[in-house]
mmCIF file of C-alpha atoms in Angstrom:
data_model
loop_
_atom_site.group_PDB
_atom_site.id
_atom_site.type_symbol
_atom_site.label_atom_id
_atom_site.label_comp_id
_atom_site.label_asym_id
_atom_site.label_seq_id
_atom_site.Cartn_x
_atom_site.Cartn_y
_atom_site.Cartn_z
ATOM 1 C CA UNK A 1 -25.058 -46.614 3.011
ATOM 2 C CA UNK A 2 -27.701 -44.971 1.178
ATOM 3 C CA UNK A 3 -28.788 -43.239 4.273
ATOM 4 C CA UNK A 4 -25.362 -41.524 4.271
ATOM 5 C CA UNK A 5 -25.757 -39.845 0.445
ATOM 6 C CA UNK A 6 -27.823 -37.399 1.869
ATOM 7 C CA UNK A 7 -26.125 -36.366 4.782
ATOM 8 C CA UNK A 8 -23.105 -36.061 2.855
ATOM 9 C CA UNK A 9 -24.453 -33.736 0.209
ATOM 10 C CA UNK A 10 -25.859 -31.774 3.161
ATOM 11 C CA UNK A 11 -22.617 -31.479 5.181
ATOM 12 C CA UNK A 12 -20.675 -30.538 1.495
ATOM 13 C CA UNK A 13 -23.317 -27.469 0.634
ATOM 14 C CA UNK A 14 -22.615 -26.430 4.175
ATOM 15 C CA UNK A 15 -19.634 -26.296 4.157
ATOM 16 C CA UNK A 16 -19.098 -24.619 0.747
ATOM 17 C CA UNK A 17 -21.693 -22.021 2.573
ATOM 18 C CA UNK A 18 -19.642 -20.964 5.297
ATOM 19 C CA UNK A 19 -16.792 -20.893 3.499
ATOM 20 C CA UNK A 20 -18.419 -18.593 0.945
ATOM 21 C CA UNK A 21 -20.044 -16.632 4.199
ATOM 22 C CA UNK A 22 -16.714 -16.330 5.527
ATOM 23 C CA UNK A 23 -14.821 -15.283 2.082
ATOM 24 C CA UNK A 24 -17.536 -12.341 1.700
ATOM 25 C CA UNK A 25 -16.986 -11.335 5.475
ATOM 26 C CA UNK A 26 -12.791 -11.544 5.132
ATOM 27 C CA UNK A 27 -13.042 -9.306 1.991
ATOM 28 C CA UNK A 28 -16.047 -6.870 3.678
ATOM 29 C CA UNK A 29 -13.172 -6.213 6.547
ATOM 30 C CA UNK A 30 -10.078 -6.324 4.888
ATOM 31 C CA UNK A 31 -10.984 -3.625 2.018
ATOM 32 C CA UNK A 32 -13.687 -1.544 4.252
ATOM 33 C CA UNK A 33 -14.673 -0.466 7.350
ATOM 34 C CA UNK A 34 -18.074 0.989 8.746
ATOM 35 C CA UNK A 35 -17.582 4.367 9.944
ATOM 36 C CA UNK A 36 -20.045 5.491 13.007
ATOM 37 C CA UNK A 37 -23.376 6.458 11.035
ATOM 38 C CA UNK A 38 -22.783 2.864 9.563
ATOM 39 C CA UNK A 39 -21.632 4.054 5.930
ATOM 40 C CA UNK A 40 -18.837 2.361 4.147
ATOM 41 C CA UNK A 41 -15.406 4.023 3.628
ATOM 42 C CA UNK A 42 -12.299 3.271 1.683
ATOM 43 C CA UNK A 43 -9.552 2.003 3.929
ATOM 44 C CA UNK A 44 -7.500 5.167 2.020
ATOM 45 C CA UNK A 45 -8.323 7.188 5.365
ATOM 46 C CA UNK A 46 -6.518 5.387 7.656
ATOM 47 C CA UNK A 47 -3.215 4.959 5.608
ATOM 48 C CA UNK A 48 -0.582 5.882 8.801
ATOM 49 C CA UNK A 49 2.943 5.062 7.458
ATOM 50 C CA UNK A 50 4.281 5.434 3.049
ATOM 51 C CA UNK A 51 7.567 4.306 1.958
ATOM 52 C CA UNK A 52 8.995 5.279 -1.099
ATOM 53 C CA UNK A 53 12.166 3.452 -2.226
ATOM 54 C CA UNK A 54 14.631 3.318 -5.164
ATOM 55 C CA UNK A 55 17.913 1.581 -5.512
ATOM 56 C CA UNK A 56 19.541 -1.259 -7.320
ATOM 57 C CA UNK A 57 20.738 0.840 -10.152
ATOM 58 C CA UNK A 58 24.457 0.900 -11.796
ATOM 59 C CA UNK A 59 25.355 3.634 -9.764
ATOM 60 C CA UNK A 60 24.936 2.065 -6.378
ATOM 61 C CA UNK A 61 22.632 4.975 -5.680
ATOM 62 C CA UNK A 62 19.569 4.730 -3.487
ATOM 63 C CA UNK A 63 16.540 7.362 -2.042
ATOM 64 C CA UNK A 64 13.815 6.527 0.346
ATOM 65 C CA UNK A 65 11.521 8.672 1.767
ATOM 66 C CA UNK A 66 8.809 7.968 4.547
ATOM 67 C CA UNK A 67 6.265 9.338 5.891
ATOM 68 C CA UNK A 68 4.500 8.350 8.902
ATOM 69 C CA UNK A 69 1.818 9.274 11.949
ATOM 70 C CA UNK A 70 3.684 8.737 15.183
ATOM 71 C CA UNK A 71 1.345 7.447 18.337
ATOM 72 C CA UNK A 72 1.639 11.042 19.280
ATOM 73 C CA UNK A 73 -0.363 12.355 16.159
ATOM 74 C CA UNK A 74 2.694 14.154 14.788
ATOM 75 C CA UNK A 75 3.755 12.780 11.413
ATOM 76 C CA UNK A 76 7.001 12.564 10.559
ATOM 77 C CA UNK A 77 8.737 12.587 7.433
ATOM 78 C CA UNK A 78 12.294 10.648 6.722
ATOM 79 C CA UNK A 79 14.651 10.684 4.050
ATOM 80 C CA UNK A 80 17.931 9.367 3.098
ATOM 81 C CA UNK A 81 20.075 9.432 -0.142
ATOM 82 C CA UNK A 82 23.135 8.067 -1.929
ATOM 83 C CA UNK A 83 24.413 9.514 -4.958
ATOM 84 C CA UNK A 84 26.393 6.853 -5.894
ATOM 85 C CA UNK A 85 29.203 4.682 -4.116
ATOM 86 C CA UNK A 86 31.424 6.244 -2.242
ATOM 87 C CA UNK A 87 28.909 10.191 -1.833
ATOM 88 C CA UNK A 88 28.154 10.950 1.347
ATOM 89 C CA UNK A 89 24.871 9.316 2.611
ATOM 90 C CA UNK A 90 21.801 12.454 3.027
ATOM 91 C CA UNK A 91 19.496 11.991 5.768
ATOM 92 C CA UNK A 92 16.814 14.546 7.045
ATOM 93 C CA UNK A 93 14.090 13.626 9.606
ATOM 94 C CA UNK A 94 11.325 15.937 10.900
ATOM 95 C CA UNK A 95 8.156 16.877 11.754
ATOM 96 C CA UNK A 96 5.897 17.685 8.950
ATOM 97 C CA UNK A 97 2.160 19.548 8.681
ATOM 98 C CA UNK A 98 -0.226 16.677 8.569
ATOM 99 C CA UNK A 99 -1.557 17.843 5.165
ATOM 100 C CA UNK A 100 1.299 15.960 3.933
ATOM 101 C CA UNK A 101 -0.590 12.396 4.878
ATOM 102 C CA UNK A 102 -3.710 14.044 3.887
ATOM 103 C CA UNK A 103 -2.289 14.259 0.544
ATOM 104 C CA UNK A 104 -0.773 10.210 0.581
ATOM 105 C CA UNK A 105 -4.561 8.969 1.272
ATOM 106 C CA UNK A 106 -6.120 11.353 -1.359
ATOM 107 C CA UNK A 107 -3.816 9.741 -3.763
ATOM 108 C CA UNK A 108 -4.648 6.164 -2.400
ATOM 109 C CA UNK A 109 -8.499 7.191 -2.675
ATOM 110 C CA UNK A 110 -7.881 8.315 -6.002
ATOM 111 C CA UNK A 111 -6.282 5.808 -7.306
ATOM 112 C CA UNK A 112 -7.819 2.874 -4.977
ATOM 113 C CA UNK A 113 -4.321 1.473 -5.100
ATOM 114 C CA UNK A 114 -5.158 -0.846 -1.518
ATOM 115 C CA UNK A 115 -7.490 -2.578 -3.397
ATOM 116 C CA UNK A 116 -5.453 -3.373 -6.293
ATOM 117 C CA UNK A 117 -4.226 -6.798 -5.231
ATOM 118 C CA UNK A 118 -1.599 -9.324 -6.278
ATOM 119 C CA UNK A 119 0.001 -7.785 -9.585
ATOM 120 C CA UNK A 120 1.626 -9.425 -11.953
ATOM 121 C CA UNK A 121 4.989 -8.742 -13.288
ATOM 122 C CA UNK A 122 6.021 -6.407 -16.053
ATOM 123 C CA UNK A 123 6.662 -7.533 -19.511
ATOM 124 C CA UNK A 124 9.765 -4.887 -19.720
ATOM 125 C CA UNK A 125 12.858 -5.345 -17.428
ATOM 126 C CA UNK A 126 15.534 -2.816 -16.940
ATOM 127 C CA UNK A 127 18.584 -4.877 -15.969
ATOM 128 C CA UNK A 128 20.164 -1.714 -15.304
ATOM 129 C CA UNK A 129 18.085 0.398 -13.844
ATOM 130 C CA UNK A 130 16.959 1.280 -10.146
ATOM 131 C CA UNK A 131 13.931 -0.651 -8.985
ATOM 132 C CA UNK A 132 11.415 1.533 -7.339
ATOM 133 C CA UNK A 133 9.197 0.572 -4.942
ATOM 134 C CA UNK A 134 6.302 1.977 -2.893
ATOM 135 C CA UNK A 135 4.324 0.765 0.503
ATOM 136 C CA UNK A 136 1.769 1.734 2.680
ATOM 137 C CA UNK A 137 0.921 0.538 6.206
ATOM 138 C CA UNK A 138 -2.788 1.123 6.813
ATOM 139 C CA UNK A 139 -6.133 -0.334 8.722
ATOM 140 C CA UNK A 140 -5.027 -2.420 11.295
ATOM 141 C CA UNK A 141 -1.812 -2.997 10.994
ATOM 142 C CA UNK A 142 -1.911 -3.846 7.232
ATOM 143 C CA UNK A 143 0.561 -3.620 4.663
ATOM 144 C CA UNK A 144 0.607 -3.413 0.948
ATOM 145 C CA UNK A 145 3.748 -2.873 -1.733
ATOM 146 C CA UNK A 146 3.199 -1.999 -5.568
ATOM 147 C CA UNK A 147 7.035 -2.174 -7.130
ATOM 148 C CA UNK A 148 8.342 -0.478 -10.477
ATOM 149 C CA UNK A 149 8.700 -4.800 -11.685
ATOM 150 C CA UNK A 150 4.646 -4.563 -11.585
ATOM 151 C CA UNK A 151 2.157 -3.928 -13.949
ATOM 152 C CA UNK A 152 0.013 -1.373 -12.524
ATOM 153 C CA UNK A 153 -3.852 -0.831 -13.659
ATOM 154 C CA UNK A 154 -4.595 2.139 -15.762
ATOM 155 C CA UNK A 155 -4.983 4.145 -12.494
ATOM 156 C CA UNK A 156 -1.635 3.738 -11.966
ATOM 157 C CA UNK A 157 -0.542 5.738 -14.773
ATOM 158 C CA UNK A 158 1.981 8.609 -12.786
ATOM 159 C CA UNK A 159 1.179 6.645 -9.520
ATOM 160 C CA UNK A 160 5.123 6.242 -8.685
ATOM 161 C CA UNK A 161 5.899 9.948 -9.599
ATOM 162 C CA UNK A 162 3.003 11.389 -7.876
ATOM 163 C CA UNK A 163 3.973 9.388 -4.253
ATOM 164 C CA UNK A 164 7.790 10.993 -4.906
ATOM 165 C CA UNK A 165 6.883 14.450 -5.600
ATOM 166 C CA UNK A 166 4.313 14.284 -2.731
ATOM 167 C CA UNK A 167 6.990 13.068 0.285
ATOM 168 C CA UNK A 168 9.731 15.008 -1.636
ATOM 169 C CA UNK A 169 8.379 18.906 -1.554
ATOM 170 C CA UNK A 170 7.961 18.514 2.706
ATOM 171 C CA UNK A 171 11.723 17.012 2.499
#
């Protein structure tokens, strides 16, 4: 039995030292990604797809605007709209220069909102208002949301207004 302390504690610290191995690598790939000369650049650059919504208001009203690179290359912006119950629904759906995504990722460099995480919830609630919410599809197929019921990091000061008035002016 004494024989086995030691192999225990052995087995334990490895374990704990793959799983810390393996923690380091998940985060390494998940937030970055090597580019060819082997530097390091923010996941920002490969943002393909950003949703802007807002709805849930007294009105009934809703807007959503997307933009997003198409298989083809050509990006593609789409946008719908609803006054208020009963209007007549907006859409519009075109092509759009691809400046327009250009300008998405400089604002998710700039504000490193993919590596912002889990947020927790806002101390104010609107009952009333529309809840706005904003998400981007990026790296390989992965997907993060920041909503208006968050409490966003000082760098997300204007983040909500800047996405709009970005996908809005190539409506």
């Amino acid at each position: 039995m004494k024989k086995m302390k030691p192999l225990i504690i052995v087995i334990l610290i490895s374990v704990l030292l793959i799983g810390i191995s393996a923690g380091v690598w998940y985060y390494k790939t998940k937030f970055y990604i090597p580019d060819k000369d082997g530097m390091v650049r923010d996941l920002s650059d490969t943002v393909t797809k950003c949703t802007y919504s807002s709805g849930g208001g007294m009105e009934g009203s809703y807007e959503s605007l997307e933009i997003s690179v198409r298989e083809n290359g050509e990006v593609w912006l789409e946008y719908s709209s609803l006054p208020y119950i009963g209007a007549e629904e907006e859409t519009v759906s075109h092509t759009v220069p691809a400046e327009a995504i250009e300008e998405i990722r400089s604002l998710c460099r700039k504000t490193g909102v993919l590596n912002w995480g889990e947020l927790s919830d806002s101390d104010e609630l609107l009952l009333d208002a529309p809840t706005t919410s904003i998400s981007f599809t990026y790296g390989d197929g992965e997907y993060y949301s920041v909503s208006s019921n968050n409490k966003l990091p000082k760098k997300g000061t204007g983040f909500f207004s800047e996405v709009y008035n970005i996908l809005f002016k190539y409506k």
